[in-house]
JSON list of C-alpha atoms in Angstrom, two decimals:
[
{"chain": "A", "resi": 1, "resn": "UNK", "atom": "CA", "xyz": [0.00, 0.00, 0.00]},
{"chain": "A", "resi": 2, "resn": "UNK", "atom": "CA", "xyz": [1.52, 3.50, -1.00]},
{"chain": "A", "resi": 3, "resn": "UNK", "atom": "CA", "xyz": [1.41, 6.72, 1.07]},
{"chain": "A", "resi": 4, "resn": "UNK", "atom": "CA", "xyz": [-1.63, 7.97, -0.32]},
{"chain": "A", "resi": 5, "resn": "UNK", "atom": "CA", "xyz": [-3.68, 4.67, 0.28]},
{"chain": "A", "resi": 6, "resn": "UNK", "atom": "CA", "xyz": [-2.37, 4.33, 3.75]},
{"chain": "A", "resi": 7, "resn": "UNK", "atom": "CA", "xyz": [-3.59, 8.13, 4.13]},
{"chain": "A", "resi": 8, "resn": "UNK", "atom": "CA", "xyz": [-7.01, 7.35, 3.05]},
{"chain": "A", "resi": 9, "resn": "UNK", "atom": "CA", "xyz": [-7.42, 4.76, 5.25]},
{"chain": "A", "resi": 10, "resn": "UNK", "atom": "CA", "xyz": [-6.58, 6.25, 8.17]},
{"chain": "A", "resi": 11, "resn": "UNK", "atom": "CA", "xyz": [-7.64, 10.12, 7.38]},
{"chain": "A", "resi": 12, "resn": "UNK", "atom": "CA", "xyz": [-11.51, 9.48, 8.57]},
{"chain": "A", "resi": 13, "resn": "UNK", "atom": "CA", "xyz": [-10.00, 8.34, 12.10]},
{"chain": "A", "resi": 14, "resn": "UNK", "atom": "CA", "xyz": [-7.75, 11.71, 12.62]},
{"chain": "A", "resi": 15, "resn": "UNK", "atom": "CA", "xyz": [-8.34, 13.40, 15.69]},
{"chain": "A", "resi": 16, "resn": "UNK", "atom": "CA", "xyz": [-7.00, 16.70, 17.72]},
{"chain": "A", "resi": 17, "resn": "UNK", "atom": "CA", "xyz": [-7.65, 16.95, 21.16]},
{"chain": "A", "resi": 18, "resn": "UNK", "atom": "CA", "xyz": [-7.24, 15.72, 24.33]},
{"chain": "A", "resi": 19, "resn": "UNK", "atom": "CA", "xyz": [-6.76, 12.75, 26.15]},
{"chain": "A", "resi": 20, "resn": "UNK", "atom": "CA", "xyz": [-5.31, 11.34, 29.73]},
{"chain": "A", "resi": 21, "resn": "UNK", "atom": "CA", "xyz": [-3.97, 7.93, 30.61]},
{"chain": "A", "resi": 22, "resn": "UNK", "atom": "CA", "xyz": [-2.31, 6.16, 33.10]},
{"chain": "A", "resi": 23, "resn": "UNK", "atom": "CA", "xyz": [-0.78, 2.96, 34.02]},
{"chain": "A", "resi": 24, "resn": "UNK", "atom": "CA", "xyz": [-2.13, 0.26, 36.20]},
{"chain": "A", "resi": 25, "resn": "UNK", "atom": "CA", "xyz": [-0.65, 1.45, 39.50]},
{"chain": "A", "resi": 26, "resn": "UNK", "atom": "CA", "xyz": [-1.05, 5.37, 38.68]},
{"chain": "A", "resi": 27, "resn": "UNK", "atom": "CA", "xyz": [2.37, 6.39, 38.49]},
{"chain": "A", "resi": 28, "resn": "UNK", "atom": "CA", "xyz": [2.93, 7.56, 34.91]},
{"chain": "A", "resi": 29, "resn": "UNK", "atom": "CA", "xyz": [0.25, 9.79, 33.52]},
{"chain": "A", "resi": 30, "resn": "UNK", "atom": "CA", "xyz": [0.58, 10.17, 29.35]},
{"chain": "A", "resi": 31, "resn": "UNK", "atom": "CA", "xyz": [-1.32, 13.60, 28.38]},
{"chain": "A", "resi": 32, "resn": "UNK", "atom": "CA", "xyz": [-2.07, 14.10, 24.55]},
{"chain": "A", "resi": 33, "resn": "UNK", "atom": "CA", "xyz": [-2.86, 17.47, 23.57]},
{"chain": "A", "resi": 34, "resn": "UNK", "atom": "CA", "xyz": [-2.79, 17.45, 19.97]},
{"chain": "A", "resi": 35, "resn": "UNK", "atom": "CA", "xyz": [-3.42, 15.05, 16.81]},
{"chain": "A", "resi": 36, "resn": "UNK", "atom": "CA", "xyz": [-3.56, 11.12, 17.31]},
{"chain": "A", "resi": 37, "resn": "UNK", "atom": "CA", "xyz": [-5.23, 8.62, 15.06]},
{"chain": "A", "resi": 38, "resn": "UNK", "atom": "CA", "xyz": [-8.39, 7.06, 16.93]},
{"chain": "A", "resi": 39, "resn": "UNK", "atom": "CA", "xyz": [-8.08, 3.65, 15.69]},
{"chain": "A", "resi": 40, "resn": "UNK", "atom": "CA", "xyz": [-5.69, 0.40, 16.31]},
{"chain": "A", "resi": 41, "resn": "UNK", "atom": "CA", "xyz": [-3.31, -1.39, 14.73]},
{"chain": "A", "resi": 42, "resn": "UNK", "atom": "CA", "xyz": [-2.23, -4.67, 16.17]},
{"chain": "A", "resi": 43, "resn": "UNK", "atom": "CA", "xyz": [0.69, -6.75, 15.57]},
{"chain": "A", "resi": 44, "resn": "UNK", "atom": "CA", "xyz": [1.00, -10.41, 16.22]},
{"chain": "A", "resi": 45, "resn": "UNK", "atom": "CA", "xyz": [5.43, -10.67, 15.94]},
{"chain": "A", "resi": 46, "resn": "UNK", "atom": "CA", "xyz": [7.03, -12.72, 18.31]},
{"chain": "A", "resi": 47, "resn": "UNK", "atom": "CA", "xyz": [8.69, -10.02, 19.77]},
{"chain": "A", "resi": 48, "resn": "UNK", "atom": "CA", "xyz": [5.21, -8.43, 20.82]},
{"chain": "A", "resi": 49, "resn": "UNK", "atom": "CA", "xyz": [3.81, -11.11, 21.76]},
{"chain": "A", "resi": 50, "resn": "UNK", "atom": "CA", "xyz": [6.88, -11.24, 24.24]},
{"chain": "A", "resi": 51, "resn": "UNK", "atom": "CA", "xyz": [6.37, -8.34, 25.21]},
{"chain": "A", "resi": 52, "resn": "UNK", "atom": "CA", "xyz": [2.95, -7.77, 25.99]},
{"chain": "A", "resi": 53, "resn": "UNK", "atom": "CA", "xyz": [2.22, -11.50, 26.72]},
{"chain": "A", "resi": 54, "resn": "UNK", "atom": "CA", "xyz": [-0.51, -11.62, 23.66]},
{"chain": "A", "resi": 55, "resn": "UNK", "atom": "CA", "xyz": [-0.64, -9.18, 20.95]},
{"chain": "A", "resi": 56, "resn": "UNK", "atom": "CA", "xyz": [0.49, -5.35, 20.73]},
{"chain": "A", "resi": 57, "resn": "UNK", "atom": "CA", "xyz": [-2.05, -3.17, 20.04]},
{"chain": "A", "resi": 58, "resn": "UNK", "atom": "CA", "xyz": [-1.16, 0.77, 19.53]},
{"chain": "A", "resi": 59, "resn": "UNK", "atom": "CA", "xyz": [-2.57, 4.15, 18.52]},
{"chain": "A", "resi": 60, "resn": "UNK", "atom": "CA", "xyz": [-0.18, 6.62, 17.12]},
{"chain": "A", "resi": 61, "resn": "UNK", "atom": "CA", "xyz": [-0.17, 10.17, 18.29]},
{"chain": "A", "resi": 62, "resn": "UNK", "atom": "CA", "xyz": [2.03, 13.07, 17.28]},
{"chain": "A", "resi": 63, "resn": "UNK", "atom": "CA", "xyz": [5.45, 12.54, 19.55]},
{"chain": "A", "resi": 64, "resn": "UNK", "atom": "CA", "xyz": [5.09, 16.63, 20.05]},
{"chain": "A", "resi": 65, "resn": "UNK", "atom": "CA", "xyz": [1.43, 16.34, 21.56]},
{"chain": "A", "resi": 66, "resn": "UNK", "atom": "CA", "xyz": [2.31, 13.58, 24.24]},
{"chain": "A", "resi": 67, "resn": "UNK", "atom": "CA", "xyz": [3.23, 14.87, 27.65]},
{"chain": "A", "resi": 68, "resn": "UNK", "atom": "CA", "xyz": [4.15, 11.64, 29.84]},
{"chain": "A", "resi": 69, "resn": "UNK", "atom": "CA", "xyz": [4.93, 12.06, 33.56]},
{"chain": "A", "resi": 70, "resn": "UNK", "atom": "CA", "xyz": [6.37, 8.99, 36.27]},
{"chain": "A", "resi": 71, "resn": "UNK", "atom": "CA", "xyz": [9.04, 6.51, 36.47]},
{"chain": "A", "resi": 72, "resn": "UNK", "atom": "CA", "xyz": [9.22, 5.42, 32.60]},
{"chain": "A", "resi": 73, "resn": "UNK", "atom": "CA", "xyz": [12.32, 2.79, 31.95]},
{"chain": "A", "resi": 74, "resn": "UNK", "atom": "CA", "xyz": [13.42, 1.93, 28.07]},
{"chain": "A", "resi": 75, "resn": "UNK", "atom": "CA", "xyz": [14.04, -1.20, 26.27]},
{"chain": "A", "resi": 76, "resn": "UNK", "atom": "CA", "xyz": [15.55, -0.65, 23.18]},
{"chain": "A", "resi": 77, "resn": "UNK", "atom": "CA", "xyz": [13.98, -3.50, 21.27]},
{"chain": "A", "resi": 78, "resn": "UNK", "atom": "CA", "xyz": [15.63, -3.32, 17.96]},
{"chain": "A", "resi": 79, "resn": "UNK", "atom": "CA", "xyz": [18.49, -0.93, 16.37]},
{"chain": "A", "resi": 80, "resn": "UNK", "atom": "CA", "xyz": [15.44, 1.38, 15.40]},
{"chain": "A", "resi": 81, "resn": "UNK", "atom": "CA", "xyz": [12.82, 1.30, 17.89]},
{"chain": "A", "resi": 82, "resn": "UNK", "atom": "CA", "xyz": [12.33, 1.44, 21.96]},
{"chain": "A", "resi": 83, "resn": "UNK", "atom": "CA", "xyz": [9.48, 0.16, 24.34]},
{"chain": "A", "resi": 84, "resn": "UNK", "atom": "CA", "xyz": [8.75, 2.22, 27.16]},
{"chain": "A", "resi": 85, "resn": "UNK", "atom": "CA", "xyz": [7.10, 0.53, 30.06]},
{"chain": "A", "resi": 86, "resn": "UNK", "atom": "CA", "xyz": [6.22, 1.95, 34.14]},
{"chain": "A", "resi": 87, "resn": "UNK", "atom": "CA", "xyz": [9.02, 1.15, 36.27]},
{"chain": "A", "resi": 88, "resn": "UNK", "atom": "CA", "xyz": [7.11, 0.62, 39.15]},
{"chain": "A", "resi": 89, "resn": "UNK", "atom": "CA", "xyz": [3.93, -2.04, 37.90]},
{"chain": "A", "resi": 90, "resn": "UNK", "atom": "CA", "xyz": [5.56, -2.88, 34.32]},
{"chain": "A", "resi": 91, "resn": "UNK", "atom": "CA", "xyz": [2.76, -1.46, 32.16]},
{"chain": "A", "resi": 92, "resn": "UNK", "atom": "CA", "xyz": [3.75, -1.21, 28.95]},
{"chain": "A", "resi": 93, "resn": "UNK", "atom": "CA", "xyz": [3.54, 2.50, 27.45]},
{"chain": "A", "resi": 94, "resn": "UNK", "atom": "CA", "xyz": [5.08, 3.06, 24.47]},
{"chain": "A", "resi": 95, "resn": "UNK", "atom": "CA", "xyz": [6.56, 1.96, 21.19]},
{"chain": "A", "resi": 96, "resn": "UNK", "atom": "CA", "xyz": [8.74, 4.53, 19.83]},
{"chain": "A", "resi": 97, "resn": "UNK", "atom": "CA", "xyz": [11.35, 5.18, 17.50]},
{"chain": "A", "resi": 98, "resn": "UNK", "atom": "CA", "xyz": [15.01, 5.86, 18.09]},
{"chain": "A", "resi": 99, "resn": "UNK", "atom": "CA", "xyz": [15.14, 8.27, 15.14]},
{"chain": "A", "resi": 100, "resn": "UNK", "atom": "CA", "xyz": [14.21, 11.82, 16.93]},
{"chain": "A", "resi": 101, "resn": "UNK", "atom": "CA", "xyz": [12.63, 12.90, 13.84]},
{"chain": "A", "resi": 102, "resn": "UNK", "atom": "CA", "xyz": [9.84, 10.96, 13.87]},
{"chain": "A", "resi": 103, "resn": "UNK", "atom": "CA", "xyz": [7.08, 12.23, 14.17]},
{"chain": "A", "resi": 104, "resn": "UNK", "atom": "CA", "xyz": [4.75, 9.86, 15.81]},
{"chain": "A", "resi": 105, "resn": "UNK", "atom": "CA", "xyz": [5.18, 7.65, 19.04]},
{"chain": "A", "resi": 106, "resn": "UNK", "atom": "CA", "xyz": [2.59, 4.28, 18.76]},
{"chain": "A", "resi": 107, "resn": "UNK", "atom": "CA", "xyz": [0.67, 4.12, 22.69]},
{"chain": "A", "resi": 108, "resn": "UNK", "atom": "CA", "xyz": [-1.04, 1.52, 24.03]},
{"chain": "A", "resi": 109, "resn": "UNK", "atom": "CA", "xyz": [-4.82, 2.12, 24.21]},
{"chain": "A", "resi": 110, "resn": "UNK", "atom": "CA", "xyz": [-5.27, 0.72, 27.21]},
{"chain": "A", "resi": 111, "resn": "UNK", "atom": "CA", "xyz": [-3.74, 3.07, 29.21]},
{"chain": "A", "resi": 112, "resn": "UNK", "atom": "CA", "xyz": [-6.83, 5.94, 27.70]},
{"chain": "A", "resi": 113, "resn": "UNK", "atom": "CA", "xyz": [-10.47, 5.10, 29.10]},
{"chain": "A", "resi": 114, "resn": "UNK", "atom": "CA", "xyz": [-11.28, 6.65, 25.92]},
{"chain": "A", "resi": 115, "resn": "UNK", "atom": "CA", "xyz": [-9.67, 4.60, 23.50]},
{"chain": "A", "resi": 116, "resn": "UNK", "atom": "CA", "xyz": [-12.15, 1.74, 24.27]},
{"chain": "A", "resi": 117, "resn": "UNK", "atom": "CA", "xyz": [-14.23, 3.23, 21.56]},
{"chain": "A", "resi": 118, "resn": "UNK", "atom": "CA", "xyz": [-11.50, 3.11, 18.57]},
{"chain": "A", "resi": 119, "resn": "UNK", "atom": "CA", "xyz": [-11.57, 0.94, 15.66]},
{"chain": "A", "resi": 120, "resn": "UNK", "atom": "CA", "xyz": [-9.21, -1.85, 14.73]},
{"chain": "A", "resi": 121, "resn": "UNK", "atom": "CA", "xyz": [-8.25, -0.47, 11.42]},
{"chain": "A", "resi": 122, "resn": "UNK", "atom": "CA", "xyz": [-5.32, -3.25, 10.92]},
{"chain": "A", "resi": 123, "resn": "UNK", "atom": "CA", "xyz": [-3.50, -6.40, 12.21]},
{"chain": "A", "resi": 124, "resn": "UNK", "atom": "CA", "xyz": [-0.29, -7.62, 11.20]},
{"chain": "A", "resi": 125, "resn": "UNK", "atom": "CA", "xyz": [1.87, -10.96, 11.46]},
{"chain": "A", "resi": 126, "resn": "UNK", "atom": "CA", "xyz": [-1.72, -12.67, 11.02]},
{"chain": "A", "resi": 127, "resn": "UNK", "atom": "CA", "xyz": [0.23, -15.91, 10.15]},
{"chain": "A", "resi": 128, "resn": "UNK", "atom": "CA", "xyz": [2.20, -16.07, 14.07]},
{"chain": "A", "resi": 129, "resn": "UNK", "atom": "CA", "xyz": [-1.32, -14.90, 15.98]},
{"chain": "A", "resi": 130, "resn": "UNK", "atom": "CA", "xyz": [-2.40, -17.64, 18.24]},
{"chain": "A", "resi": 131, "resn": "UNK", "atom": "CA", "xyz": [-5.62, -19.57, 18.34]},
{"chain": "A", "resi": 132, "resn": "UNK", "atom": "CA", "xyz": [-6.69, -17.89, 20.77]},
{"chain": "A", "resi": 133, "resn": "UNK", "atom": "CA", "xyz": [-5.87, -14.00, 19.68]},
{"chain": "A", "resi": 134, "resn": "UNK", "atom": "CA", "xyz": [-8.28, -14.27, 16.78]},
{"chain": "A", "resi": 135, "resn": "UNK", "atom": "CA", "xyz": [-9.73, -10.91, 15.89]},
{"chain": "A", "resi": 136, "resn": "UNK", "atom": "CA", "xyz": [-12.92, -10.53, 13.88]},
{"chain": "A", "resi": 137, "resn": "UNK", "atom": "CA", "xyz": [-14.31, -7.40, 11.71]},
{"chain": "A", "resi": 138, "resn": "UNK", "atom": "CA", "xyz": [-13.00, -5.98, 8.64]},
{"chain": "A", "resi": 139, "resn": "UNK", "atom": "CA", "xyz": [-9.40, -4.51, 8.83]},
{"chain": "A", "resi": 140, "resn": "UNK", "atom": "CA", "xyz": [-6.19, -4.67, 7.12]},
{"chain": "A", "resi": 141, "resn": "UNK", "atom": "CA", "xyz": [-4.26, -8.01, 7.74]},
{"chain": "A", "resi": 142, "resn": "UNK", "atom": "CA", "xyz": [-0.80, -8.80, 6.16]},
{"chain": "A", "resi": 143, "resn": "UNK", "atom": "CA", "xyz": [0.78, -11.46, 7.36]},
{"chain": "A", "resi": 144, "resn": "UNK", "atom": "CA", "xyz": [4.62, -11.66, 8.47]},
{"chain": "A", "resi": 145, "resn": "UNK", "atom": "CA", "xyz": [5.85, -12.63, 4.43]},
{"chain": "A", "resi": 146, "resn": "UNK", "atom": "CA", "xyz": [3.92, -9.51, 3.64]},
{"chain": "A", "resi": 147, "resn": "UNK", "atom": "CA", "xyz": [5.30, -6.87, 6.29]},
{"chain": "A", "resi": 148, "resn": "UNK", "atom": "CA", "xyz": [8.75, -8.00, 5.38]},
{"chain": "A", "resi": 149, "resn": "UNK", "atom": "CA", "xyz": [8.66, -7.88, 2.22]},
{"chain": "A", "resi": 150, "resn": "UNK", "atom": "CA", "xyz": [8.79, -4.24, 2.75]},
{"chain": "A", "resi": 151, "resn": "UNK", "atom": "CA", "xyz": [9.81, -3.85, 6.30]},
{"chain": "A", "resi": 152, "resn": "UNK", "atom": "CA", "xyz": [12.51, -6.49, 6.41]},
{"chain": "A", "resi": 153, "resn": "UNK", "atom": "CA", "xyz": [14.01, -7.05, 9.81]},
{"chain": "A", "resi": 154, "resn": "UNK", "atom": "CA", "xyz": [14.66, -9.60, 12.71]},
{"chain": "A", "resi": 155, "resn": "UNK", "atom": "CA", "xyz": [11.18, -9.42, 14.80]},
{"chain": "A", "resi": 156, "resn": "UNK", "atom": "CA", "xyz": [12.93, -12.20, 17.72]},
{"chain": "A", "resi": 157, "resn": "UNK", "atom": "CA", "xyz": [11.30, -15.46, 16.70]},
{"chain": "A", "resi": 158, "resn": "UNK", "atom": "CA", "xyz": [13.43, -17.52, 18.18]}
]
């Protein structure tokens, strides 16, 4: 899919505004104030699955909009990405890239009481999702031959 396509999909689900999260035990608070997309991509790699003991699921926001507060630790993950996570109850916060100009950081929708009411616009690695992560409705799915092919690297299945 080409820049334009990918912007077409995902232009109806562009938002600007605000919205507050938090981890499980309270102690990092993520503010947006700004754009994010209101709608979820999940992604069923090995090294997800790892680390968020199912599937990933994410909502990118503008990296300039999010304001996050608390005890965050990094994992750098790859040579081109990092996972952010509470230091004190190990909630997972954030995908983001190491490249600091890029524009968007990917956020787990859990963490926003109002991201309970996004879509699942697309799901990825469909091939290496369990049994029992099956997800139904009509969205995107590529499976891992497919991501790679354009997005080649080593996602940790081993």
């Amino acid at each position: 899919m080409d820049e334009a396509a990918r912007e077409a999909v995902i232009a109806p689900h562009r938002r600007s505004g605000q919205l507050s999260g938090r981890c499980l035990c309270g102690a990092v608070r993520i503010e947006i104030d700004g754009n994010y997309v209101a709608a979820v991509g999940a992604c069923h790699c090995v090294m997800c699955q790892r680390w968020s003991g199912m599937l990933f699921g994410s909502f990118v926001a503008e990296t300039k909009a999010v304001t996050v507060t608390g005890p965050v630790r990094n994992y750098a993950s790859s040579s081109f990405s990092e996972r952010g996570f509470c230091e004190t109850c190990g909630s997972s916060v954030w995908l983001r890239s190491t490249d600091p100009d890029e524009p968007e950081i990917e956020l787990l929708p859990g963490l926003f009481k109002e991201a309970a009411d996004f879509v699942l616009l697309s799901e990825i690695y469909t091939d290496l999702a369990p049994s029992y992560a099956c997800l139904r409705g009509d969205h995107r799915r590529k499976t891992r031959a497919e991501v790679q092919a354009k997005h080649p690297f080593v996602e940790g299945d081993n």
